[in-house]
mmCIF file of N, CA and C in Angstrom:
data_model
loop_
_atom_site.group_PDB
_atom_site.id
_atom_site.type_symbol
_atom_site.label_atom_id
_atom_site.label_comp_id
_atom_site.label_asym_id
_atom_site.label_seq_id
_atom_site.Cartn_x
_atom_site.Cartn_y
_atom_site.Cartn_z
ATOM 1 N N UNK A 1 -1.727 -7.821 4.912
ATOM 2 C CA UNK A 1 -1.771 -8.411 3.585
ATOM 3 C C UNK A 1 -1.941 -9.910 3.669
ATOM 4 N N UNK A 2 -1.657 -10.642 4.631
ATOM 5 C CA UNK A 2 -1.677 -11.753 4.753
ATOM 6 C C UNK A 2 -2.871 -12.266 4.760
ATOM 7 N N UNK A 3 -2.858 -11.780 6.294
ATOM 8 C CA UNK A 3 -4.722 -12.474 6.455
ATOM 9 C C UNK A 3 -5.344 -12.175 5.130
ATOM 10 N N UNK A 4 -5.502 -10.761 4.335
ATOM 11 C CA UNK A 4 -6.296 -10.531 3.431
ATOM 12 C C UNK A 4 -6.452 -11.929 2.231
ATOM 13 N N UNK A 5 -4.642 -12.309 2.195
ATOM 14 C CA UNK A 5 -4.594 -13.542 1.634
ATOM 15 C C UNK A 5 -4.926 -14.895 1.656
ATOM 16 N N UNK A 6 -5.723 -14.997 3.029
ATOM 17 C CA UNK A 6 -6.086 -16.018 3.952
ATOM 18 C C UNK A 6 -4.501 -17.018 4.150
ATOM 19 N N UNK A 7 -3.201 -16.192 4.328
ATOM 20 C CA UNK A 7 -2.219 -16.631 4.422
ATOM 21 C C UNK A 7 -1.235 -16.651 6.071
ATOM 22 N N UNK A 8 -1.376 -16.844 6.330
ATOM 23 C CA UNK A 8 -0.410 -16.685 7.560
ATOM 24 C C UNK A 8 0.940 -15.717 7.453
ATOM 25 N N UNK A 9 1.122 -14.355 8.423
ATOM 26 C CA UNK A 9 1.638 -13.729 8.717
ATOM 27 C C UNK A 9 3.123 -14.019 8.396
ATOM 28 N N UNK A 10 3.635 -15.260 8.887
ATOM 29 C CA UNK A 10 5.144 -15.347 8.543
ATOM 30 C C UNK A 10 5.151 -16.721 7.501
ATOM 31 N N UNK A 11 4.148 -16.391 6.518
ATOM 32 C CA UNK A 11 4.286 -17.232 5.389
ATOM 33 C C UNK A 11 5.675 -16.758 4.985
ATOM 34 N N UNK A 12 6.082 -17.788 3.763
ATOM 35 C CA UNK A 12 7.593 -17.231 3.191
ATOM 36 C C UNK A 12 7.488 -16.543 2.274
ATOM 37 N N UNK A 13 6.220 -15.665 1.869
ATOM 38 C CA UNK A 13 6.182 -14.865 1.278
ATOM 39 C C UNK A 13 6.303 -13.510 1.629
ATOM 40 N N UNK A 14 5.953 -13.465 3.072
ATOM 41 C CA UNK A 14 6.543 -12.153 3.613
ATOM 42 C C UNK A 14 7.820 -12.125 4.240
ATOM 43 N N UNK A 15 8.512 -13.507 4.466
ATOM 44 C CA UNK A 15 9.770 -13.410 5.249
ATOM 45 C C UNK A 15 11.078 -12.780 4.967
ATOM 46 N N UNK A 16 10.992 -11.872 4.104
ATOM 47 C CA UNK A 16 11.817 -11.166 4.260
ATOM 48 C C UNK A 16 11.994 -9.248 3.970
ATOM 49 N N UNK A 17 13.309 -8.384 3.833
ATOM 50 C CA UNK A 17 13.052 -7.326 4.323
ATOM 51 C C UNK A 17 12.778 -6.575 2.613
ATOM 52 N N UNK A 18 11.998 -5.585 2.388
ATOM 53 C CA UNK A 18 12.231 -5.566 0.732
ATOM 54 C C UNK A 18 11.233 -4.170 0.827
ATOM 55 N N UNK A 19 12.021 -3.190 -0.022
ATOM 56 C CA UNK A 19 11.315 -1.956 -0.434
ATOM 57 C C UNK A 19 9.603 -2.218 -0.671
ATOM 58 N N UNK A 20 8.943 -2.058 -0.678
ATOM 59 C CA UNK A 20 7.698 -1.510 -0.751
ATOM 60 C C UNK A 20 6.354 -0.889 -1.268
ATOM 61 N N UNK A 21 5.237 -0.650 -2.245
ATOM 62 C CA UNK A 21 4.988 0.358 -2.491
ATOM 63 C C UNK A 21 4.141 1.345 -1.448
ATOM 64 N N UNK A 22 3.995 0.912 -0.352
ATOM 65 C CA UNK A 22 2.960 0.903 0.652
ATOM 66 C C UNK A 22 3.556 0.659 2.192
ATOM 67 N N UNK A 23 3.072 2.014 2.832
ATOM 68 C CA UNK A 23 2.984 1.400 4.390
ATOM 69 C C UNK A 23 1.593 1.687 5.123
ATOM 70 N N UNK A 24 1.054 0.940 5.946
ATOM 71 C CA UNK A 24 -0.478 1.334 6.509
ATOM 72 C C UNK A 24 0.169 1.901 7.580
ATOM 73 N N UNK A 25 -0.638 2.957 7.473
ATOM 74 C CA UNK A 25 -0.591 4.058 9.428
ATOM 75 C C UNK A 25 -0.843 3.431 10.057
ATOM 76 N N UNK A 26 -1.325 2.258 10.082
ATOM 77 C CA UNK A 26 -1.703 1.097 11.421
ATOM 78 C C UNK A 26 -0.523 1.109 12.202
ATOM 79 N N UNK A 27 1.032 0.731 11.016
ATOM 80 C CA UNK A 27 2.036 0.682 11.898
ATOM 81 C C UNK A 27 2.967 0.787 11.155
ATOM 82 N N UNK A 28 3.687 2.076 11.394
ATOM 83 C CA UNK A 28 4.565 2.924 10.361
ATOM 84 C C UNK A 28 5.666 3.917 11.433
ATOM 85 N N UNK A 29 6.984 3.235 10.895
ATOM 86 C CA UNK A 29 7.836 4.181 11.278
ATOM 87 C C UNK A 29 8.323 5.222 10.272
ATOM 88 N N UNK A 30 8.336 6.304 10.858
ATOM 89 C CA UNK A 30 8.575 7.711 9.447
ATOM 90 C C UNK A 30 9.621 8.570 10.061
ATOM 91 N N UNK A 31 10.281 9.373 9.502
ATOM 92 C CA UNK A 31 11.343 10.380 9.875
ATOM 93 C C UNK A 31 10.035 11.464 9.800
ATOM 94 N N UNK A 32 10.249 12.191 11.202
ATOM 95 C CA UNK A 32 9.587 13.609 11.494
ATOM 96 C C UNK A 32 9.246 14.007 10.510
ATOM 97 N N UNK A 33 10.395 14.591 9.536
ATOM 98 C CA UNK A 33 10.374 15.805 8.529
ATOM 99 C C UNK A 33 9.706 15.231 7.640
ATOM 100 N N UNK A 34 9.274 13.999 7.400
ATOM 101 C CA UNK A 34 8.457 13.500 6.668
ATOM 102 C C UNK A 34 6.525 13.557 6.957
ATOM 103 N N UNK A 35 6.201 13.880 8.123
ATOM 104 C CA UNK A 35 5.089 13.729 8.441
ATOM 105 C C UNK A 35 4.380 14.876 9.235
ATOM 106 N N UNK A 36 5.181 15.949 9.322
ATOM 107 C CA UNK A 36 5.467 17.398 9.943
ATOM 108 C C UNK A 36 3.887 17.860 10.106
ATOM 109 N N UNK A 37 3.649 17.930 8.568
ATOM 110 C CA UNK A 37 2.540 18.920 8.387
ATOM 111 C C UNK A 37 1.214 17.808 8.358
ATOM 112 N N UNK A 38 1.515 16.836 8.428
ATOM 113 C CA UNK A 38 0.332 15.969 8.951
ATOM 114 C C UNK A 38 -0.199 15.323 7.067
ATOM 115 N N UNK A 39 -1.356 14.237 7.434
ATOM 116 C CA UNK A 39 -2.067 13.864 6.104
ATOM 117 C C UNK A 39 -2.641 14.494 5.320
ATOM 118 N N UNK A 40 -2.414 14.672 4.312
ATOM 119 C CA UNK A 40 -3.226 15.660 3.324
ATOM 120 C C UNK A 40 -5.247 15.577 3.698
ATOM 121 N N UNK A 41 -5.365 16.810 3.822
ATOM 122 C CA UNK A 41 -6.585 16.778 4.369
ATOM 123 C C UNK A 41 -7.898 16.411 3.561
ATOM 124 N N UNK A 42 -7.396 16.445 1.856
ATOM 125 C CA UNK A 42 -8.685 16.181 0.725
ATOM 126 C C UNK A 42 -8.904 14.653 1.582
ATOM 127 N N UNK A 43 -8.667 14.035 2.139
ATOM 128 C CA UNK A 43 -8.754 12.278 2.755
ATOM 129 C C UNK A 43 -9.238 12.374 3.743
ATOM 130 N N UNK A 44 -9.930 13.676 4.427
ATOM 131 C CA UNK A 44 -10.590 13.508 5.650
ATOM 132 C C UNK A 44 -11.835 12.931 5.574
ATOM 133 N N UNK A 45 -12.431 12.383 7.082
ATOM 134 C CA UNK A 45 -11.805 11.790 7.803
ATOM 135 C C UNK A 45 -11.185 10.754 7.749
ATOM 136 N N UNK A 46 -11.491 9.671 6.472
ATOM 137 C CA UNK A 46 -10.612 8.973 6.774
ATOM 138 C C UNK A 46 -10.058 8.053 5.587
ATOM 139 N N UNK A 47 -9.240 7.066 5.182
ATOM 140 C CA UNK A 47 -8.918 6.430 3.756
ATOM 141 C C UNK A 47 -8.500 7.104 2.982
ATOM 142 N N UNK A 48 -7.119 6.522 2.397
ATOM 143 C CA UNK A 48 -6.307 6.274 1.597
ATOM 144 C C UNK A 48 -5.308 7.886 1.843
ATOM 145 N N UNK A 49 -5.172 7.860 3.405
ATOM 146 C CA UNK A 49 -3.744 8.997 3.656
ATOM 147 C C UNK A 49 -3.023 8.563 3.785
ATOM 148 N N UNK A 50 -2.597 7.318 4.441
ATOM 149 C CA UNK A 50 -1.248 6.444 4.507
ATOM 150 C C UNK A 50 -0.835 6.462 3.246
ATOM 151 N N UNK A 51 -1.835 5.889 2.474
ATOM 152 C CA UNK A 51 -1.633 5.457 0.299
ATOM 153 C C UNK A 51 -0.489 6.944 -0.185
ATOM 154 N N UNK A 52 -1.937 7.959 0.426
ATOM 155 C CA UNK A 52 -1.015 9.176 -0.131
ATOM 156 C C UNK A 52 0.536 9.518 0.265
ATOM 157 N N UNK A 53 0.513 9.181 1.573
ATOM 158 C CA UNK A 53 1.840 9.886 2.054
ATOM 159 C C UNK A 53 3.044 8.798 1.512
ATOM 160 N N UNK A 54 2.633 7.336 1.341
ATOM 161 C CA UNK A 54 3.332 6.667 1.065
ATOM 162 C C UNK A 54 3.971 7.108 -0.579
ATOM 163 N N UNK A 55 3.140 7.762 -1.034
ATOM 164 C CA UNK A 55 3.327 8.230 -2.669
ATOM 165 C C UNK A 55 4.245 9.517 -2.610
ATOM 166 N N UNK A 56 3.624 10.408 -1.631
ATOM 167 C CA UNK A 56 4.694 11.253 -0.913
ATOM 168 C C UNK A 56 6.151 11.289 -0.748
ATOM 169 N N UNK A 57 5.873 10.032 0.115
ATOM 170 C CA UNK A 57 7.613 9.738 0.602
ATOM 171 C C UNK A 57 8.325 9.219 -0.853
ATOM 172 N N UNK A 58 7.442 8.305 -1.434
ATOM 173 C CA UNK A 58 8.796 7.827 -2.863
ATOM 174 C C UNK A 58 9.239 9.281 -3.734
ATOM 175 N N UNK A 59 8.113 9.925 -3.913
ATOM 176 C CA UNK A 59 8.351 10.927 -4.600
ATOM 177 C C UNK A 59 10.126 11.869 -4.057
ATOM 178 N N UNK A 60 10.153 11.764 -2.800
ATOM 179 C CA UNK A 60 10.892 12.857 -2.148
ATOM 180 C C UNK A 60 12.171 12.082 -2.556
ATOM 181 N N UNK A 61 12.198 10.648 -2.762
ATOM 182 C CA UNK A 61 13.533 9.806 -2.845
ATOM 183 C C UNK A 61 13.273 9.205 -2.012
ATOM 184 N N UNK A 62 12.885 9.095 -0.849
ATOM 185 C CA UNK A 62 13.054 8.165 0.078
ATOM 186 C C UNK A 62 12.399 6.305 -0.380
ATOM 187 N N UNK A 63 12.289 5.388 0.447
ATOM 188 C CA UNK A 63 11.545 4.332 0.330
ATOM 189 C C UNK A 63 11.198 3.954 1.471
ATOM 190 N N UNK A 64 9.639 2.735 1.212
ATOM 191 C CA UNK A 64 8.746 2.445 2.000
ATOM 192 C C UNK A 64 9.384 0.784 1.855
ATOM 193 N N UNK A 65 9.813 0.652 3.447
ATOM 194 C CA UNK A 65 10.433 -0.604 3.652
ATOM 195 C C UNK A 65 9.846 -1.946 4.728
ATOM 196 N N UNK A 66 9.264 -2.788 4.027
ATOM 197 C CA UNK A 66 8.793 -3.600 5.000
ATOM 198 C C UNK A 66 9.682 -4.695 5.764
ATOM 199 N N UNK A 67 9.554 -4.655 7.088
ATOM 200 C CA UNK A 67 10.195 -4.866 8.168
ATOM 201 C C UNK A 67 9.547 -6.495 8.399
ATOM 202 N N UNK A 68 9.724 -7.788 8.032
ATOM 203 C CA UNK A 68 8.774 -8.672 8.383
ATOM 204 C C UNK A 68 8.682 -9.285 9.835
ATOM 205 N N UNK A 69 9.917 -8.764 10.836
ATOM 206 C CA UNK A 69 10.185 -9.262 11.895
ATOM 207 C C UNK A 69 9.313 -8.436 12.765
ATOM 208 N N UNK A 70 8.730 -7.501 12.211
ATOM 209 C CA UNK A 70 8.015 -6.280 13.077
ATOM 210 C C UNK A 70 6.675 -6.727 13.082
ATOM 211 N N UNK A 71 6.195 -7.231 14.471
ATOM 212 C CA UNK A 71 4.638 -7.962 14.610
ATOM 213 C C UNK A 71 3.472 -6.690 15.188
ATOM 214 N N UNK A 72 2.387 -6.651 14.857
ATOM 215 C CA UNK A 72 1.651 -5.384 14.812
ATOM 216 C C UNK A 72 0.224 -6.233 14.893
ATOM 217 N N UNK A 73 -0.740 -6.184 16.169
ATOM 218 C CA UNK A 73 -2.170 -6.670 16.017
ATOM 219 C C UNK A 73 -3.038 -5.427 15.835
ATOM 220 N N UNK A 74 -3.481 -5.096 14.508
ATOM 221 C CA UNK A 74 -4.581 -4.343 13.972
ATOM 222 C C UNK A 74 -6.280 -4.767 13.902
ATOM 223 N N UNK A 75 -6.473 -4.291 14.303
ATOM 224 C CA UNK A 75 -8.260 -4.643 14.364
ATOM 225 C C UNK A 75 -8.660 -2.896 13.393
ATOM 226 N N UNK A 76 -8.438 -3.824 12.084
ATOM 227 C CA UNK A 76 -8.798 -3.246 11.129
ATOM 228 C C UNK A 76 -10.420 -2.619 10.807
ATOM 229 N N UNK A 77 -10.465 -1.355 10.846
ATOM 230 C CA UNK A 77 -12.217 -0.441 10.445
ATOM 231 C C UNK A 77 -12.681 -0.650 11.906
ATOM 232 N N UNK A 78 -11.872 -0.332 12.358
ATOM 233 C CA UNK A 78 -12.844 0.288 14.054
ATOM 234 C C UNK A 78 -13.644 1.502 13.440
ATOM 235 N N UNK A 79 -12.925 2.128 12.557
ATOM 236 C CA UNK A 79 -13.413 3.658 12.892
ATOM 237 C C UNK A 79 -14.710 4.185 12.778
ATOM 238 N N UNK A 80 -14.896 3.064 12.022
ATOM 239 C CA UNK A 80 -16.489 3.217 11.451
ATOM 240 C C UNK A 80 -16.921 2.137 11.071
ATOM 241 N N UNK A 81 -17.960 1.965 11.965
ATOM 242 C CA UNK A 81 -18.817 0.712 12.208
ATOM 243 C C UNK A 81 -20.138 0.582 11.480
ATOM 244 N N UNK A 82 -20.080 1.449 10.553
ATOM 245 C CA UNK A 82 -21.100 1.929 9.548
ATOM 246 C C UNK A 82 -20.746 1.417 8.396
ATOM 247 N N UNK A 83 -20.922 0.444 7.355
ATOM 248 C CA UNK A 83 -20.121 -0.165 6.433
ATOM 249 C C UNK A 83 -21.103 0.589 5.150
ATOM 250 N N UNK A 84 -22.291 1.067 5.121
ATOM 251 C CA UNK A 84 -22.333 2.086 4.078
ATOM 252 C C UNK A 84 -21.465 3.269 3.962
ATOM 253 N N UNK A 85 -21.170 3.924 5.238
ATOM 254 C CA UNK A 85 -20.502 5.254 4.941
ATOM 255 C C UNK A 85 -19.361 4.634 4.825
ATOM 256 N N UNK A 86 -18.343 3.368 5.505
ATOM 257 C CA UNK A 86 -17.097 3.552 5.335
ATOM 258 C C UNK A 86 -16.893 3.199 3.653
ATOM 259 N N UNK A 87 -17.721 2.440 3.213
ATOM 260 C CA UNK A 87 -17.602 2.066 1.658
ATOM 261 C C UNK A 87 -17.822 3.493 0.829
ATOM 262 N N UNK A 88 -18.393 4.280 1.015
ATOM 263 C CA UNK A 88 -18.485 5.326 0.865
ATOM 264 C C UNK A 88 -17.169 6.469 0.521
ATOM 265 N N UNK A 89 -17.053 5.958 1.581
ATOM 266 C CA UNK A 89 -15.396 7.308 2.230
ATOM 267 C C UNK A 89 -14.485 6.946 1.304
ATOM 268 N N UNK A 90 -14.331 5.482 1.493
ATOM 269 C CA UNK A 90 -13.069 4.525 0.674
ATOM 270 C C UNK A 90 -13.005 5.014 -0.905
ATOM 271 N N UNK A 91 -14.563 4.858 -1.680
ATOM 272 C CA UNK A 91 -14.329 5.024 -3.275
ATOM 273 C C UNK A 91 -14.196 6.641 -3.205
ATOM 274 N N UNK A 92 -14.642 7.737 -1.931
ATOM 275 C CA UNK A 92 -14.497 8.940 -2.581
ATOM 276 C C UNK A 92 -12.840 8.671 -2.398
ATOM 277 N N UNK A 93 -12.609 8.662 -1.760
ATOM 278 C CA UNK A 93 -11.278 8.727 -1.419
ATOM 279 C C UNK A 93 -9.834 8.169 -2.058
ATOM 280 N N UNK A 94 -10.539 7.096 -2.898
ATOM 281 C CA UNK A 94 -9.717 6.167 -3.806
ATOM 282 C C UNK A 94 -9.953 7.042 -4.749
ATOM 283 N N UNK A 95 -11.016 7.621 -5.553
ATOM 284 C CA UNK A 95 -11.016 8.655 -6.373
ATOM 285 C C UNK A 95 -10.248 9.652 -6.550
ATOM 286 N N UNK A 96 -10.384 10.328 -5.251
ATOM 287 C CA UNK A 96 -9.106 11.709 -5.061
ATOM 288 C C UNK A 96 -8.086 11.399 -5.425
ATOM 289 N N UNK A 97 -7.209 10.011 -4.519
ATOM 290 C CA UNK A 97 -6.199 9.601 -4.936
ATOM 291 C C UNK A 97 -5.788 9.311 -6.276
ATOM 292 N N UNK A 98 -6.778 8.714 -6.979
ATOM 293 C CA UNK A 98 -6.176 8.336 -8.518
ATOM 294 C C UNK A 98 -6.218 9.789 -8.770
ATOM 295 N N UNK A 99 -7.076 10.824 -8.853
ATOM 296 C CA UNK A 99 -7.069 12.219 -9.543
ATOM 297 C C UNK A 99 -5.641 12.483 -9.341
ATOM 298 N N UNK A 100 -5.341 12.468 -7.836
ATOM 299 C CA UNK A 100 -3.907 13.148 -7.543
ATOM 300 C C UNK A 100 -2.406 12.461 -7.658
ATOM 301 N N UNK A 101 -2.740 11.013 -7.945
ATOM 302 C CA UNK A 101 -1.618 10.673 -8.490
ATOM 303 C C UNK A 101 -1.799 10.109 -9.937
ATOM 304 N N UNK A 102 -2.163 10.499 -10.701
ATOM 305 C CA UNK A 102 -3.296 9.116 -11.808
ATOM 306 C C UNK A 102 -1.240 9.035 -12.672
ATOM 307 N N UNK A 103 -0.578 10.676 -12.675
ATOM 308 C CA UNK A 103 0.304 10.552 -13.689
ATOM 309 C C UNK A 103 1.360 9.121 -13.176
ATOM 310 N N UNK A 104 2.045 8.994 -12.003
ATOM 311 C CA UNK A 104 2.688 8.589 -11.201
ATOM 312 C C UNK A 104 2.641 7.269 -11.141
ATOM 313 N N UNK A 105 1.301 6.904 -10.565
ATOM 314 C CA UNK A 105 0.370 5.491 -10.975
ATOM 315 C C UNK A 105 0.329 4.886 -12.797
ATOM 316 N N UNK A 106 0.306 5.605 -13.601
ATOM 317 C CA UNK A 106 -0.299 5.288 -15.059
ATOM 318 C C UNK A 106 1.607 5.154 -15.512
ATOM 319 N N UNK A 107 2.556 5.579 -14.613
ATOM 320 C CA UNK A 107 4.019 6.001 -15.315
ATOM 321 C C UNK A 107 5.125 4.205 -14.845
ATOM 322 N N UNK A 108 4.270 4.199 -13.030
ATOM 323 C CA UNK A 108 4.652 3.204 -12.379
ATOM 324 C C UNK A 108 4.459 1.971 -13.086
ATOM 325 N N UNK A 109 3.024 1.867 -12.711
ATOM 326 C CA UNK A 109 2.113 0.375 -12.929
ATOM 327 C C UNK A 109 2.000 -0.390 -14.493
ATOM 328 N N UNK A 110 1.866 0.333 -15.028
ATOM 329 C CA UNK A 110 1.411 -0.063 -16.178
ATOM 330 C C UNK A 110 1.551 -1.387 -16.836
ATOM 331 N N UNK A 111 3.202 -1.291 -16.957
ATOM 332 C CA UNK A 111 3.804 -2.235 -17.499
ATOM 333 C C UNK A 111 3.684 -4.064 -17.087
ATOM 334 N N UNK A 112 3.459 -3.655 -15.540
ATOM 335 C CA UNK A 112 3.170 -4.351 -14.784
ATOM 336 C C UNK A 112 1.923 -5.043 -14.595
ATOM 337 N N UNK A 113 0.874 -4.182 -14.674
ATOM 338 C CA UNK A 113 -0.611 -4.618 -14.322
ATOM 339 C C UNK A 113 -1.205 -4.788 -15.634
ATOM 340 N N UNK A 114 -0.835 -5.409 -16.661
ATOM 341 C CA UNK A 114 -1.535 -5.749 -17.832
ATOM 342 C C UNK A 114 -2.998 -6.363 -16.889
ATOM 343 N N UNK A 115 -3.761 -6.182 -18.111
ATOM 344 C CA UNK A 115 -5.153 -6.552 -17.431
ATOM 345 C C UNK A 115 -5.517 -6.872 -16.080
ATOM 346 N N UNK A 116 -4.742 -5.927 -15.236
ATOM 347 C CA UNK A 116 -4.968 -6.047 -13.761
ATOM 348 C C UNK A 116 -6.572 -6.046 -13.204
ATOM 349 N N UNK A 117 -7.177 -4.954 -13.647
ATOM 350 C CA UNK A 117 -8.629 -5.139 -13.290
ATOM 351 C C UNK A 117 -9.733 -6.467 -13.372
ATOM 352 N N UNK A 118 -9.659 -6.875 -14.930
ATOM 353 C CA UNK A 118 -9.916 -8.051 -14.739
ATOM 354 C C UNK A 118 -9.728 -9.194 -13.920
ATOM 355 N N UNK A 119 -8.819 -9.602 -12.798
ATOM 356 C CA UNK A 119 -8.305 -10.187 -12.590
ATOM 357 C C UNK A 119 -9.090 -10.706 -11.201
ATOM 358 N N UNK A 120 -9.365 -11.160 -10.267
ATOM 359 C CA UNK A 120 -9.919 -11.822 -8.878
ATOM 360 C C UNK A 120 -9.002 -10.752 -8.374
ATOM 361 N N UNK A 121 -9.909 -10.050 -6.741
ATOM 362 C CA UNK A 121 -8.641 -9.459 -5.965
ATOM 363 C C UNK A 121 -7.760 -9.782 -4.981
ATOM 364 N N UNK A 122 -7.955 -11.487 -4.849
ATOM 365 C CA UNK A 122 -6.816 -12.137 -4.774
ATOM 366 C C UNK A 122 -5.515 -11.943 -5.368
ATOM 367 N N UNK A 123 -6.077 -12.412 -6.135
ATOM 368 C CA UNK A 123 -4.777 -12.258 -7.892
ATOM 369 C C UNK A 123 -4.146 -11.123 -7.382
ATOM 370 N N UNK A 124 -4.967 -10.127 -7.637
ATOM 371 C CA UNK A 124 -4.463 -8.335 -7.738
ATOM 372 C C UNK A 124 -3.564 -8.244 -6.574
ATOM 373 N N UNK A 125 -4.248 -8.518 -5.644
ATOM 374 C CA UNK A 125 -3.348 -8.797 -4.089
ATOM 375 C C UNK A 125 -1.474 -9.247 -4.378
ATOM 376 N N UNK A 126 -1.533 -10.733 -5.096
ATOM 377 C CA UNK A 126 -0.651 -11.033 -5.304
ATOM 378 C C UNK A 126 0.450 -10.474 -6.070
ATOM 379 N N UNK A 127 -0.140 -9.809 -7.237
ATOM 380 C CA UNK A 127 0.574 -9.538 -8.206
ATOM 381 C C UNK A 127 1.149 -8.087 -7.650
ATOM 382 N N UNK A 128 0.341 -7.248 -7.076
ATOM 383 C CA UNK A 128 1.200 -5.989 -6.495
ATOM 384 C C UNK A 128 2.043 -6.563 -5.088
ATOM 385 N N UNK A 129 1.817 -7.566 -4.590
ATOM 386 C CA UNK A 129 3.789 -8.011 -3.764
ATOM 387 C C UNK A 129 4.419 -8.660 -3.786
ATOM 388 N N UNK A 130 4.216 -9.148 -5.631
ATOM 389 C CA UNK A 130 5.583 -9.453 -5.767
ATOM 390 C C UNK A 130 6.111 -8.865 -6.888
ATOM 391 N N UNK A 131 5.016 -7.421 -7.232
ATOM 392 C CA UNK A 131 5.604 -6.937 -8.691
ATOM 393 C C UNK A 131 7.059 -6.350 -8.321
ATOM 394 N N UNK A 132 7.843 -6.235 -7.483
ATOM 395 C CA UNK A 132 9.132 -5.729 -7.185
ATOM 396 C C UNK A 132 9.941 -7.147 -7.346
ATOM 397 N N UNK A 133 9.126 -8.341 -6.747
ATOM 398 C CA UNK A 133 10.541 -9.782 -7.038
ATOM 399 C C UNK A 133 10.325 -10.227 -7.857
ATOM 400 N N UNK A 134 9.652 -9.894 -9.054
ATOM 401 C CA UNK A 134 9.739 -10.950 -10.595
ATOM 402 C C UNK A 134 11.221 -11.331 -10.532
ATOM 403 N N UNK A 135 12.145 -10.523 -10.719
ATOM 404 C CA UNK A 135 13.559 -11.183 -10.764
ATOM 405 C C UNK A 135 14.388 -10.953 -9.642
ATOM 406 N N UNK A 136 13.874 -11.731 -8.727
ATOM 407 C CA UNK A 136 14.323 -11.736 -7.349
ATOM 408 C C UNK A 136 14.721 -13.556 -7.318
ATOM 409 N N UNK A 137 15.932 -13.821 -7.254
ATOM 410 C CA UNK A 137 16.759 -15.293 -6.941
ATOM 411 C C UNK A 137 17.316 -15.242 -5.558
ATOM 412 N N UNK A 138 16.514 -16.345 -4.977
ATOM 413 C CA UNK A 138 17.315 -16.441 -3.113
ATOM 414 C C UNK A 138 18.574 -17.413 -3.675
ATOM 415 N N UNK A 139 19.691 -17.129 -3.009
ATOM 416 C CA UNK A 139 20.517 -18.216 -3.186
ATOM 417 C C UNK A 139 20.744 -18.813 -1.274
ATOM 418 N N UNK A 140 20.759 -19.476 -0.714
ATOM 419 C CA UNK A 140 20.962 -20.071 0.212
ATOM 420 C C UNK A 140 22.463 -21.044 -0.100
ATOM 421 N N UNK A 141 23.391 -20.963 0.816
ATOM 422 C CA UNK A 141 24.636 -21.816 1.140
ATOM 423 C C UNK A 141 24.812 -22.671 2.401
#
């Protein structure tokens, strides 16, 4: 998320530990019983199964917790070095996903993402991590 931000990794915007809506399979710790039967397969081969399972896990009760002390070098879209098909894969795949969560998403977000689309996807970037600290106060002593 950082780089995406052209921000540095241990900016103080990620420095600390805080529920989530999202973890990337890049680098994800999960409880077994959570990942048993593997990624839902409508996402084959590839995009937006982490998204799903992450929607998965809140659903069950659990939460998706980011760890900021946990350093991870990703060399993001190896998989396909084809940037028509991977653009491709991504909107079918972002598609499925809204089909299969649209209620969940439309119940979550809403309130939150007033005219989100409009917006630069910078902006959008921003506004989904910190839509959990709008009323988040550090106190330091």
């Amino acid at each position: 998320l950082g780089s995406a931000l052209g921000l540095a990794y241990d900016d103080s915007l990620f420095r600390y530990v805080r529920g989530t809506d999202y973890g990337s399979a890049a680098c994800l710790l999960i409880r077994k019983n959570l990942i048993m039967n593997g990624f839902d397969q409508i996402y084959q081969p590839a995009y937006y199964e982490d998204t799903d399972l992450s929607m998965m896990v809140r659903r069950l009760g659990y939460q998706m917790i980011y760890q900021p002390f946990s350093v991870v070098l990703h060399i993001g879209s190896m998989t396909y070095n084809n940037a028509t098909l991977k653009r491709r894969l991504m909107l079918r795949n972002q598609n499925r996903f809204v089909l299969k969560w649209s209620h969940s998403l439309e119940c979550f977000y809403t309130r939150w993402m007033t005219n989100w689309i409009s917006l630069p996807s910078r902006h959008r970037i921003l506004q989904l991590a910190s839509r959990l600290s709008i009323f988040r106060v550090l106190f330091l002593d």
